[in-house]
mmCIF file of C-alpha atoms in Angstrom:
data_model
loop_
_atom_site.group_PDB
_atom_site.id
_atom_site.type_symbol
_atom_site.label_atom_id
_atom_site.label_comp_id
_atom_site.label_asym_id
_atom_site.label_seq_id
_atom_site.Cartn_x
_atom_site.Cartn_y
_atom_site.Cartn_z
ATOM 1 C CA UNK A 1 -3.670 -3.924 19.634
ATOM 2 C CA UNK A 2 -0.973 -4.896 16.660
ATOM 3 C CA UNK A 3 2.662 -5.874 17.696
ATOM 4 C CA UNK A 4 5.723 -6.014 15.729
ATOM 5 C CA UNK A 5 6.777 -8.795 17.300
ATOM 6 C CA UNK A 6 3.175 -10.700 16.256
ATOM 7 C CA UNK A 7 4.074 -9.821 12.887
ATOM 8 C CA UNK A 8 7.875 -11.536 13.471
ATOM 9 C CA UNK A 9 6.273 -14.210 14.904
ATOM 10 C CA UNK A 10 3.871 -15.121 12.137
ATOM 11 C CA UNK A 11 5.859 -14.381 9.510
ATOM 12 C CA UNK A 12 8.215 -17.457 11.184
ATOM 13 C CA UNK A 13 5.034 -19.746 11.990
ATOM 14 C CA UNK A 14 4.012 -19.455 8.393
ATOM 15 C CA UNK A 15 7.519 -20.344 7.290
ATOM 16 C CA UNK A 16 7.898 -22.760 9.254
ATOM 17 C CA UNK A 17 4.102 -24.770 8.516
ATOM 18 C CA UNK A 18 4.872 -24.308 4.750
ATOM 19 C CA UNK A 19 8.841 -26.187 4.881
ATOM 20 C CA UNK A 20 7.279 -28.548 7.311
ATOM 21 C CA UNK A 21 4.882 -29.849 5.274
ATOM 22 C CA UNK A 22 6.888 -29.802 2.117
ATOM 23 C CA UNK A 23 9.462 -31.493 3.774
ATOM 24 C CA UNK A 24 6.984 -34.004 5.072
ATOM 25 C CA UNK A 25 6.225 -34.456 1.528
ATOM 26 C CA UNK A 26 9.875 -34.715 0.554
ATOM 27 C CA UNK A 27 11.168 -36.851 3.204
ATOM 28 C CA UNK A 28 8.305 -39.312 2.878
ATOM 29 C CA UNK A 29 9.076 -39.605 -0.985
ATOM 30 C CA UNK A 30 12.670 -39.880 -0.348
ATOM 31 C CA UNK A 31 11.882 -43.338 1.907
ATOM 32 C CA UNK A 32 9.906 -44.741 -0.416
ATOM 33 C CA UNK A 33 12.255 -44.279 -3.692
ATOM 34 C CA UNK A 34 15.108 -45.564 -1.474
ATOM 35 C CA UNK A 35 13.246 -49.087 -0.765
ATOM 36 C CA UNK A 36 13.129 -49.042 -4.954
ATOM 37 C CA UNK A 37 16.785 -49.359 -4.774
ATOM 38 C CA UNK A 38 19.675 -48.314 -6.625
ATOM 39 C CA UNK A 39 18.786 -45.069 -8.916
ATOM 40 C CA UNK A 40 20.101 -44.978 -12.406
ATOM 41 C CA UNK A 41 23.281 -42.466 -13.052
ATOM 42 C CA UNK A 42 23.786 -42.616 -16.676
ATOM 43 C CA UNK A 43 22.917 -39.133 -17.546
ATOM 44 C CA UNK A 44 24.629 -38.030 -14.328
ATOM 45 C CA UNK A 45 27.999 -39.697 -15.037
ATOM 46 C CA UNK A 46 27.586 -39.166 -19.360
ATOM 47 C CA UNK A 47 27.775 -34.659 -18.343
ATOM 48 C CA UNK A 48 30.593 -35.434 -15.668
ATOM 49 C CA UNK A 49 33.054 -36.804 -18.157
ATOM 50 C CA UNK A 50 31.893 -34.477 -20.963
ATOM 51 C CA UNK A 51 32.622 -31.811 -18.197
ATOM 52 C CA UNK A 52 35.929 -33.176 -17.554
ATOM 53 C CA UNK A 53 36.738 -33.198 -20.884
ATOM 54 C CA UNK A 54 35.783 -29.500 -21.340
ATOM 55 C CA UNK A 55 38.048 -28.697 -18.522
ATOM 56 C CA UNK A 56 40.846 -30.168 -19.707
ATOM 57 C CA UNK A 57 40.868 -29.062 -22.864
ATOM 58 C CA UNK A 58 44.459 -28.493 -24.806
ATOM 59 C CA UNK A 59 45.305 -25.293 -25.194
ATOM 60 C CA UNK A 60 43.036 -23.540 -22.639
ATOM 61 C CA UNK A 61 44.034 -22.587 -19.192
ATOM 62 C CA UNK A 62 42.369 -25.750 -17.034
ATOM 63 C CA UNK A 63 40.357 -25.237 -14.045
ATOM 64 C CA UNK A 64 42.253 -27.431 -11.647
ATOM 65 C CA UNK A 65 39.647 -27.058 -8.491
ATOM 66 C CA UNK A 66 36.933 -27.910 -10.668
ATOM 67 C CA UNK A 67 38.241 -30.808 -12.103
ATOM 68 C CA UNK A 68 38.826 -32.032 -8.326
ATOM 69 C CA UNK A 69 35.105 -31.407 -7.429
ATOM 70 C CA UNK A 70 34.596 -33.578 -10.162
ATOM 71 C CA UNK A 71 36.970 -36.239 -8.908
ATOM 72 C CA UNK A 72 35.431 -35.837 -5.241
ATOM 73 C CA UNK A 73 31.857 -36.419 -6.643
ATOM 74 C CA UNK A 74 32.568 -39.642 -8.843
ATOM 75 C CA UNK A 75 34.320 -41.215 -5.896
ATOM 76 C CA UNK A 76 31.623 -40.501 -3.961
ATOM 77 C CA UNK A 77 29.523 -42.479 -6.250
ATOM 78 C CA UNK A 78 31.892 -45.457 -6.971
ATOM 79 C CA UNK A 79 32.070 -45.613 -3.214
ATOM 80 C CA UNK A 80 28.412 -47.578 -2.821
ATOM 81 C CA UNK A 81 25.268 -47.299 -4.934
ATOM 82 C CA UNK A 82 23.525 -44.169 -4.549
ATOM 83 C CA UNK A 83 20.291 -44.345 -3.520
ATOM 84 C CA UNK A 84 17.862 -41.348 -4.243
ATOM 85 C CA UNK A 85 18.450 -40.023 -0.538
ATOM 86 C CA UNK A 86 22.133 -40.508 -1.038
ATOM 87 C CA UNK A 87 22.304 -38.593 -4.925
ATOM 88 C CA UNK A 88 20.413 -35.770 -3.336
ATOM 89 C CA UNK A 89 22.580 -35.234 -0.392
ATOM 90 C CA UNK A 90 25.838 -35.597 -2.697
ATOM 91 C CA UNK A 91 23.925 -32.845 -4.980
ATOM 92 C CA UNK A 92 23.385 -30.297 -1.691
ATOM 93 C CA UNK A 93 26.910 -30.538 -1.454
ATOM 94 C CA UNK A 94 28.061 -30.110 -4.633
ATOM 95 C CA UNK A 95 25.899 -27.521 -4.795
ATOM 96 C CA UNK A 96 27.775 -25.925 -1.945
ATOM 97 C CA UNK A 97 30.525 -26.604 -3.943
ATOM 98 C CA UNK A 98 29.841 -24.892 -7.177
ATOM 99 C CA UNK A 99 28.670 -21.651 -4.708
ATOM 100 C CA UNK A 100 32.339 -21.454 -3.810
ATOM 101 C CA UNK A 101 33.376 -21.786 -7.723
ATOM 102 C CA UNK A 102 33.910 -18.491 -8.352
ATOM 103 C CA UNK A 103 36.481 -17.647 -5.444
ATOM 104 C CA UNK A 104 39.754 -16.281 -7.134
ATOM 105 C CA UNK A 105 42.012 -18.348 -5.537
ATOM 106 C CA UNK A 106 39.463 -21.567 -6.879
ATOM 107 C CA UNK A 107 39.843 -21.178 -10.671
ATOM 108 C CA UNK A 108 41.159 -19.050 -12.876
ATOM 109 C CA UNK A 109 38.570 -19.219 -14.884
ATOM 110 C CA UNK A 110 35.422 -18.660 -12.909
ATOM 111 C CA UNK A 111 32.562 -17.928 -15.109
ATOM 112 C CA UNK A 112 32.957 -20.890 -17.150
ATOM 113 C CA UNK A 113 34.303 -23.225 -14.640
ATOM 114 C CA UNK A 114 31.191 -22.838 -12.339
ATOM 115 C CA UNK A 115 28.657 -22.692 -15.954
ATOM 116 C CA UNK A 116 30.163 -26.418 -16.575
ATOM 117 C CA UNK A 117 29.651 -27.100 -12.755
ATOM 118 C CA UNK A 118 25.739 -26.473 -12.955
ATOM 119 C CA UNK A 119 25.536 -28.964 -16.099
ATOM 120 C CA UNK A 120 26.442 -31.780 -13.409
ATOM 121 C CA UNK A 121 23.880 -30.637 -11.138
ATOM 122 C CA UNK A 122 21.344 -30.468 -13.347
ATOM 123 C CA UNK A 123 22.375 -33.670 -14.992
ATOM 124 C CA UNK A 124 21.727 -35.093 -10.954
ATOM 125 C CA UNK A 125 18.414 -33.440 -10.687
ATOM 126 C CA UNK A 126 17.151 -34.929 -14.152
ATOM 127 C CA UNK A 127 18.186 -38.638 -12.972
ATOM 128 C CA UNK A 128 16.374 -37.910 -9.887
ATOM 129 C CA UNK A 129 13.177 -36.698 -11.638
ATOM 130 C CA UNK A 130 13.344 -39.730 -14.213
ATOM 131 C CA UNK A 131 13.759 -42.110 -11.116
ATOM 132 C CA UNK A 132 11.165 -40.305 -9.245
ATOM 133 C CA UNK A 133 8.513 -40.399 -12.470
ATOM 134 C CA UNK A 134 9.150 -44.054 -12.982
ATOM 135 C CA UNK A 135 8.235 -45.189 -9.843
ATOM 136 C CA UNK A 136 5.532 -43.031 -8.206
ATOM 137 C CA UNK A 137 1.883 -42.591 -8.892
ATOM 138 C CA UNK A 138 1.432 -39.600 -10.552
ATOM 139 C CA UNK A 139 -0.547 -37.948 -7.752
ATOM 140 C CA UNK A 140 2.587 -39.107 -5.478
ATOM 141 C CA UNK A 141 4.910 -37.514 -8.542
ATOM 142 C CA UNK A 142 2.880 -34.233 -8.249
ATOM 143 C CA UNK A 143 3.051 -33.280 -4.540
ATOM 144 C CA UNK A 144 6.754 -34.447 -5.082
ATOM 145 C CA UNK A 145 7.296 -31.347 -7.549
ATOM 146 C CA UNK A 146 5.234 -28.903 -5.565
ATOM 147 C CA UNK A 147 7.268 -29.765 -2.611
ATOM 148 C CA UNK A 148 10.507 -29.142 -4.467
ATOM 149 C CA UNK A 149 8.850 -25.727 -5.630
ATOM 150 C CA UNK A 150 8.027 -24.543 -2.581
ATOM 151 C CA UNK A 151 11.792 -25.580 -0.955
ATOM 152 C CA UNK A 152 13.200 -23.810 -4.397
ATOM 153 C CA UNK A 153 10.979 -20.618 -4.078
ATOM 154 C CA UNK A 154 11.817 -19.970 -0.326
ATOM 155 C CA UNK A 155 15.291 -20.515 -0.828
ATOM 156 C CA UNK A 156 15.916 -17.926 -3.621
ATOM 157 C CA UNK A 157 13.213 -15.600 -2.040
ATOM 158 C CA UNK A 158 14.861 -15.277 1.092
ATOM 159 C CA UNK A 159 18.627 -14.873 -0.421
ATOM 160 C CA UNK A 160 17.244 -11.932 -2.241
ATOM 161 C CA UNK A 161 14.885 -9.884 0.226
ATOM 162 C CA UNK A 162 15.078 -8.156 3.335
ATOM 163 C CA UNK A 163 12.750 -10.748 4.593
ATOM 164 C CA UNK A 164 15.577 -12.861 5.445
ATOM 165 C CA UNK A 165 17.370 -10.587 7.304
ATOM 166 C CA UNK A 166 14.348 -9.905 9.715
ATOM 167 C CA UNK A 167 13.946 -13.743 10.037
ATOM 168 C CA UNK A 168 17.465 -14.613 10.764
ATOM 169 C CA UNK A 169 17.872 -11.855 13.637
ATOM 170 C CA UNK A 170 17.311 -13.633 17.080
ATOM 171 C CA UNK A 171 16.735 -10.233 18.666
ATOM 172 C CA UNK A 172 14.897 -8.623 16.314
ATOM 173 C CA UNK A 173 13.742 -4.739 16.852
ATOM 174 C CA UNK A 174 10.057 -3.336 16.139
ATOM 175 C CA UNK A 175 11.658 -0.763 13.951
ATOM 176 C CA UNK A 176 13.426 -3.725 11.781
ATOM 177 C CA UNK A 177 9.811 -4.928 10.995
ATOM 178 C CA UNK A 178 8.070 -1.526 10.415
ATOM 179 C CA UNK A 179 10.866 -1.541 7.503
ATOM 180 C CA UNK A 180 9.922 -4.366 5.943
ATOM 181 C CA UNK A 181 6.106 -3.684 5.431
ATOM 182 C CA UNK A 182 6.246 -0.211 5.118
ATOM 183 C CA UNK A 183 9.125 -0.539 2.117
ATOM 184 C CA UNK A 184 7.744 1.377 -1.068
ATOM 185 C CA UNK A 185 9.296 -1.811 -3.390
ATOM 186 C CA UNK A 186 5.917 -3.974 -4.138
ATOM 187 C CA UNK A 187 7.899 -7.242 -4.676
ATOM 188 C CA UNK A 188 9.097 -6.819 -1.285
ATOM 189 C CA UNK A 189 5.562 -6.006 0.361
ATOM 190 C CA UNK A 190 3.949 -8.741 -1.769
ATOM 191 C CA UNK A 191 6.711 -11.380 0.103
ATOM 192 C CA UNK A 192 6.291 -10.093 3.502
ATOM 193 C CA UNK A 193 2.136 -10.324 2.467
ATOM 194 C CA UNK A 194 2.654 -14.068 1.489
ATOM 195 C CA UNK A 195 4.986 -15.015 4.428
ATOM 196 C CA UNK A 196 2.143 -14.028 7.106
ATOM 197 C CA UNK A 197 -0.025 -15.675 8.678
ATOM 198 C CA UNK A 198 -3.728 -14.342 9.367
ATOM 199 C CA UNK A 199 -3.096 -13.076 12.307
ATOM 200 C CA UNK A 200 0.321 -11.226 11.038
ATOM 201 C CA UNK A 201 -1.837 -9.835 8.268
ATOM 202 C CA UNK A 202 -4.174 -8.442 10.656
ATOM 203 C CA UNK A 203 -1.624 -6.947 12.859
ATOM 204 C CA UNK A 204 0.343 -5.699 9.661
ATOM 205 C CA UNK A 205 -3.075 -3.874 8.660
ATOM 206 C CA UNK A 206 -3.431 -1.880 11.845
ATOM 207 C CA UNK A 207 0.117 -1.053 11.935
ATOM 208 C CA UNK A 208 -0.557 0.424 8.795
ATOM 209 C CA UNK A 209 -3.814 2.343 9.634
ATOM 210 C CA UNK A 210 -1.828 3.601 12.872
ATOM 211 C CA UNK A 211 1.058 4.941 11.233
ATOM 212 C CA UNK A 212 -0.949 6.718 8.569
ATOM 213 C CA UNK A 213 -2.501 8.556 12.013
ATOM 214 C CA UNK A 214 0.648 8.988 13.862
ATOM 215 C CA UNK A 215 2.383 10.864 10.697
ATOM 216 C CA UNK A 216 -0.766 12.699 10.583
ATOM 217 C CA UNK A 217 -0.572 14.026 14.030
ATOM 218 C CA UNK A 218 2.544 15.348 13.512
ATOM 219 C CA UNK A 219 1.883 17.750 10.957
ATOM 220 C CA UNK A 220 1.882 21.357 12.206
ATOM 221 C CA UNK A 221 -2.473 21.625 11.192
ATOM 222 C CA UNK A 222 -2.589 18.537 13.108
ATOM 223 C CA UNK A 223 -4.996 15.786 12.207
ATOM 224 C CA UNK A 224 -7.550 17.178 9.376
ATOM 225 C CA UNK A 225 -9.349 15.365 7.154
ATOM 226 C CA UNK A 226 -7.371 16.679 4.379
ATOM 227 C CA UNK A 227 -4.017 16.119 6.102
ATOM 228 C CA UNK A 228 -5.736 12.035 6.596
ATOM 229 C CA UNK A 229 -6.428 12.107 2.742
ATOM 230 C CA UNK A 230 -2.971 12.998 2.098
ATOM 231 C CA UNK A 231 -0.636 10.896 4.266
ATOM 232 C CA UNK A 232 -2.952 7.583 2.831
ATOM 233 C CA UNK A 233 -1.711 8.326 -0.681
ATOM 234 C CA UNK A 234 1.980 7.894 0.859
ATOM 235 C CA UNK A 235 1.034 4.594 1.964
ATOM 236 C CA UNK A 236 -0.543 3.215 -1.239
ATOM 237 C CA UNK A 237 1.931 0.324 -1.780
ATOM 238 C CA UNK A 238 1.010 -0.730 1.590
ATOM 239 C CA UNK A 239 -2.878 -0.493 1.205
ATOM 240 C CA UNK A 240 -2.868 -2.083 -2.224
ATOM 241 C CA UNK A 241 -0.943 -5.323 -0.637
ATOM 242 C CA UNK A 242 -2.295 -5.733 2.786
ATOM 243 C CA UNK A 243 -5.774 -4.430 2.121
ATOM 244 C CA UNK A 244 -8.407 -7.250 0.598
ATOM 245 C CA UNK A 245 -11.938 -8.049 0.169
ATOM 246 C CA UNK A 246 -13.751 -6.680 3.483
ATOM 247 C CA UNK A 247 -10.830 -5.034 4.442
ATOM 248 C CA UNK A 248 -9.865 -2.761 1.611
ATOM 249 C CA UNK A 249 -13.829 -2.083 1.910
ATOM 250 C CA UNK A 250 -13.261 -1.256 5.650
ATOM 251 C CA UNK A 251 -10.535 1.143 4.268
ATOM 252 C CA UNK A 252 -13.200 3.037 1.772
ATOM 253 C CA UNK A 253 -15.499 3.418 4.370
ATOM 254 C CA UNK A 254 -12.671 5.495 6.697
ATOM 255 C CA UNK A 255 -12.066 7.389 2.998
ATOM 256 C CA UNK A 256 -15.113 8.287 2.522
ATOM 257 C CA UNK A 257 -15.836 9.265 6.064
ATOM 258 C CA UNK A 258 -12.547 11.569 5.198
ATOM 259 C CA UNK A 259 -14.159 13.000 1.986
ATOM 260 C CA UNK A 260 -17.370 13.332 3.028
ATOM 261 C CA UNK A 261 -15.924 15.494 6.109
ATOM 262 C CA UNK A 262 -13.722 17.391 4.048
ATOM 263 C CA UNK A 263 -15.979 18.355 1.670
ATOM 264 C CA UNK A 264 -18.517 19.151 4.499
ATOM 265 C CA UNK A 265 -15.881 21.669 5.516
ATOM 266 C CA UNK A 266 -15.887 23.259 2.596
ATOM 267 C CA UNK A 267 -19.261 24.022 2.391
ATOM 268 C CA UNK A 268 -19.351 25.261 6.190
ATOM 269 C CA UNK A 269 -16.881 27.756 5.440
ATOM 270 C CA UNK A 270 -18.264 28.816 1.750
ATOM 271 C CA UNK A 271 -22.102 29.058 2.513
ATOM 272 C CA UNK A 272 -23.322 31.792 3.151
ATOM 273 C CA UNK A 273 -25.041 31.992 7.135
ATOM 274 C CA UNK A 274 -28.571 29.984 6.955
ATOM 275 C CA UNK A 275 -27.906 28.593 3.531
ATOM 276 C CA UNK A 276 -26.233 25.207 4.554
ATOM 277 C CA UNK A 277 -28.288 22.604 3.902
ATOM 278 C CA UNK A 278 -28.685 19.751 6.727
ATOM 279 C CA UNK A 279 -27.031 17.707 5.351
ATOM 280 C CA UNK A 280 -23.636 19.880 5.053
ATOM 281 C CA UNK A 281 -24.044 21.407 8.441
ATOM 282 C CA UNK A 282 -24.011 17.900 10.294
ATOM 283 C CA UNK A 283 -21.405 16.902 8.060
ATOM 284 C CA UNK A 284 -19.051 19.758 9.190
ATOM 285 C CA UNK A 285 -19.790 18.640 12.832
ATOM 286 C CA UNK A 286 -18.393 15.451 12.239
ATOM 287 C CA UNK A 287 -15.528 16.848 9.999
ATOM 288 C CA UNK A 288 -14.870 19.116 13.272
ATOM 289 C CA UNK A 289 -14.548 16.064 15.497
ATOM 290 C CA UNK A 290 -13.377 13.849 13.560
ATOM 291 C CA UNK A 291 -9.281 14.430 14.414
ATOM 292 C CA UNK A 292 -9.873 14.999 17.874
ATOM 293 C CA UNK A 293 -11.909 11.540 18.094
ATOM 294 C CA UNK A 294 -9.401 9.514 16.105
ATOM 295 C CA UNK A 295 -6.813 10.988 18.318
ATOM 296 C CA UNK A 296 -8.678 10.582 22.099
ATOM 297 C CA UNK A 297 -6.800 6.833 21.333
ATOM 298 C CA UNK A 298 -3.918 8.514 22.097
ATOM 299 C CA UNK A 299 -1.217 5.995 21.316
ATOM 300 C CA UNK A 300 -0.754 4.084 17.947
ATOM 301 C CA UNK A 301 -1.637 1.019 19.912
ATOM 302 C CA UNK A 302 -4.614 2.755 21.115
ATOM 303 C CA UNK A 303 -5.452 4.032 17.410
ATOM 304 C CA UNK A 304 -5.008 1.211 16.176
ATOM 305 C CA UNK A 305 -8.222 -0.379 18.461
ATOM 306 C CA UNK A 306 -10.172 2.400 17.163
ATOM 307 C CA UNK A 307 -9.925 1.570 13.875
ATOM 308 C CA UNK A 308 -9.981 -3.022 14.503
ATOM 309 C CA UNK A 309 -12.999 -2.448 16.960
ATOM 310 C CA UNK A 310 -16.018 -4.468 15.827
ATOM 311 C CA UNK A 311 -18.832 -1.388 16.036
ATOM 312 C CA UNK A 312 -15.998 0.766 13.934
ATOM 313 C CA UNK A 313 -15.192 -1.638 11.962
ATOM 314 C CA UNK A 314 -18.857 -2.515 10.786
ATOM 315 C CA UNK A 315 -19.666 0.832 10.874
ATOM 316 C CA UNK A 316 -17.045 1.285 8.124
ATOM 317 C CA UNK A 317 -17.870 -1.262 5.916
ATOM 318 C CA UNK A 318 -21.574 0.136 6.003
ATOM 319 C CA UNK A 319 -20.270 3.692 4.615
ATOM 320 C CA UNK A 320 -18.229 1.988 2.333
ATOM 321 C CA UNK A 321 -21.597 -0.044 0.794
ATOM 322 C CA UNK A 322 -24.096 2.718 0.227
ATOM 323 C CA UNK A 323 -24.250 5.511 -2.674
ATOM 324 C CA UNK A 324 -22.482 8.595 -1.797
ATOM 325 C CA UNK A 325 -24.878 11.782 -0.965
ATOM 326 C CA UNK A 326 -28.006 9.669 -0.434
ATOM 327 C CA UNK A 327 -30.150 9.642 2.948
ATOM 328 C CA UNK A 328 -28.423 6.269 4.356
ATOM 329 C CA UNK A 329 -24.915 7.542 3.207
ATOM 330 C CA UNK A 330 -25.748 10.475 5.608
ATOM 331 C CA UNK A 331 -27.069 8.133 8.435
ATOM 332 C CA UNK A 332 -24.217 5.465 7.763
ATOM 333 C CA UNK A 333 -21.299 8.326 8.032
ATOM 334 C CA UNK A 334 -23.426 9.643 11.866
ATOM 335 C CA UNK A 335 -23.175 5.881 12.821
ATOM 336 C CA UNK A 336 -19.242 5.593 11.908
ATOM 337 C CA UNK A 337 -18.735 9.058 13.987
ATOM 338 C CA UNK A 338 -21.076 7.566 17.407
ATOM 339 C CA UNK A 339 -19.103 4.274 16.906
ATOM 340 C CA UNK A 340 -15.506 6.026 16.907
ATOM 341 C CA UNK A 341 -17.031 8.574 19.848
ATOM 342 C CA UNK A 342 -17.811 5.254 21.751
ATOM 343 C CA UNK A 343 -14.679 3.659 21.564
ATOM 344 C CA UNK A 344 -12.557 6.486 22.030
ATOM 345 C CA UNK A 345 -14.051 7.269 24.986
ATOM 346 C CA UNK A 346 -13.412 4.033 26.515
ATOM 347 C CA UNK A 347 -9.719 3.992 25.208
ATOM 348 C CA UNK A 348 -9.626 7.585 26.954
ATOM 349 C CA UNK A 349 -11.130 5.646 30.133
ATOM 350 C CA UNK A 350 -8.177 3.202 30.203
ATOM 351 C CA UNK A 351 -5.576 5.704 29.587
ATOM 352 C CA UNK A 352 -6.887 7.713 33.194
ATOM 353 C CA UNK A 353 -6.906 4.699 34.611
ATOM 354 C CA UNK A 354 -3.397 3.889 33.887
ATOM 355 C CA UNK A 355 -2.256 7.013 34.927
#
C-alpha cells in the first residue's frame, strides 16, 4: 500500500545520502588542502581593490554598504592567513552578504553594487580552484568538483521548486505531497523523480495508478474502460516521469487490457446476435467486469495493491509483451482478468473482516 508520508520520507533520505556523501567528499578535501598551508589570494585581493575602485568612482553616487563589505572581508583576511577552510567560510558569508545587497536601505545603487559584489566571490572561488588543482591528484580534483556540483545543484533547485517547501514543513500533510507529483509542470515532476528514493518511486507510482481510479470512480458512468482510457491521458506528465523500463511496460499492459475491453464492447453491442466471434464475446465479459473488479479494492490504498500485486503485476507485463489480436494476446488479457479477480477478492476479504 503507497503512503504520502513514504514518499516525504524518501524524498528526505535521498537528500540527505546525496549531501552526506558530497560533503564527505568536501570536508575530507578541505582537511587535506588546509595541512598544504596558506592558500594564495592574489586574484582574490587584485578584483577587491578594482571593486573598490569602481565604487568609489568620482562623479557617481557611491555604494557606501558595499564598500564596507569590502572593508569587513579584507580585514578578515589581514587578520591571519586564510587557509582553504577559512577562504571558504569567509566566501559563505559574503555570500550572505551580497544576498542582502539589494535591500533599499543597503545601496542606492543595487543592481550594480551587488554585480561588482559577485566579481569578489568569484575571484574567491577561482583562488580556491587554482589552490585545489595544484595540490590534489586529479582523481582527488574530480570528486572535489562533482561534490561542489551536487552542493550547487541542490541549493538552486530547492530555492526554486515546490520541493523545498514540502521538505522544509515538519508537519507535512498527504495532500501537500499529492501536489507535488501530480503538478502538470515536467521540470517540477522530473525533481521530485530525482529526489526519490526506490522505494518513494514505487510508492509515487501507485499513488499515481490509484488516483487515475479514484477520479474514475467518480464520474457519473462510473468506472468504464473508456472513462479509464480517458482520465490516464490527464495524467500523462506523471506517467511519462515516474513510469520506466518494466514499469511503463506494466502500464501498457493495464492499457491494453483497457483497449482490448473497450473495443470488445463495441463489438458486443454492434454484432448482430450469433455473429460475435469468440474472441469478442469473452472479451466483452471481461470489459463487463473489469470496473467492478478494479473497484472490489475499494479504497485507493486497496487499489493501489491491486495494481503492485506480483500475479497482477506479471500478468501485466505479459499483455504488454505479446502482439495485439493474436491467440496468446487473448489468453494473456484472461490471465490479467483471473489475476485482478484473485486479488480483489482477497482485498474484499480484508475489508469484511475489518468491518
Amino acid at each position: 500500500m503507497f503512503s504520502y508520508k513514504a514518499i516525504l520520507d524518501s524524498m528526505k533520505a535521498q537528500q540527505g545520502r546525496v549531501k552526506g556523501a558530497a560533503g564527505r567528499t568536501l570536508e575530507s578535501t578541505g582537511n587535506k588542502l588546509d595541512e598544504v598551508g596558506e592558500i594564495p589570494l592574489n586574484n582574490t585581493r587584485e578584483i577587491i581593490d578594482q571593486v573598490k575602485t569602481e565604487l568609489g568612482k568620482e562623479g557617481v553616487i557611491r555604494s557606501e554598504g558595499a564598500i564596507d563589505d569590502l572593508s569587513k572581508l579584507v580585514s578578515a583576511f589581514d587578520e591571519a592567513p586564510q587557509t582553504f577552510t577559512s577562504l571558504k567560510e569567509n566566501r559563505t558569508a559574503f555570500r550572505d552578504i551580497i544576498a542582502g545587497a539589494d535591500k533599499a536601505e543597503r545601496s542606492q545603487l543595487p543592481s550594480r553594487a551587488k554585480s561588482l559584489l559577485q566579481q569578489v566571490n568569484k575571484a574567491m572561488s577561482d583562488d580556491m580552484e587554482s589552490f585545489a588543482k595544484t595540490n590534489l591528484t586529479p582523481k582527488e580534483f574530480a570528486s572535489w568538483k562533482k561534490a561542489n556540483k551536487i552542493y550547487a545543484d541542490q541549493a538552486e533547485t530547492l530555492k526554486k521548486s515546490k520541493l523545498k517547501n514540502v521538505l522544509d514543513k515538519g508537519d507535512v500533510t498527504p495532500e501537500s505531497v499529492k501536489q507535488l507529483i501530480m503538478s502538470k509542470n515536467p521540470s517540477e515532476l522530473k525533481l521530485a523523480y530525482n529526489s526519490m528514493t526506490q522505494s518513494g518511486k514505487q510508492n509515487a507510482r501507485a499513488a499515481i495508478v490509484s488516483n487515475i481510479v479514484d477520479n474514475v470512480s467518480k464520474r457519473a458512468g462510473g468506472m468504464t474502460p473508456n472513462a479509464f482510457a480517458t482520465e490516464m491521458k490527464k495524467f500523462q506528465p506523471q506517467i511519462n516521469t515516474f513510469f520506466k523500463g518494466e514499469e511503463r511496460k506494466q502500464l501498457e499492459g493495464l492499457q491494453r487490457l483497457l483497449e482490448a475491453t473497450r473495443r470488445a464492447q463495441d463489438a458486443a453491442v454492434t454484432t448482430p446476435t450469433g455473429q460475435q466471434v469468440l474472441g469478442a464475446g469473452t472479451l466483452a465479459a471481461a470489459a463487463t467486469d473489469l470496473g467492478a473488479t478494479v473497484l472490489t479494492g475499494g479504497t485507493v490504498g486497496g487499489i493501489a495493491r491491486l495494481y503492485e500485486s506480483a500475479p497482477v503485476r506479471d500478468s501485466l507485463l505479459r499483455l504488454a509483451s505479446v502482439p495485439k489480436g493474436s491467440t496468446q494476446f487473448e489468453k494473456a488479457l484472461l490471465d490479467a482478468q483471473t489475476a485482478l479477480n484473485a486479488i480483489a477478492q482477497s482485498e474484499s476479504s480484508k475489508q469484511a473482516e475489518q468491518e
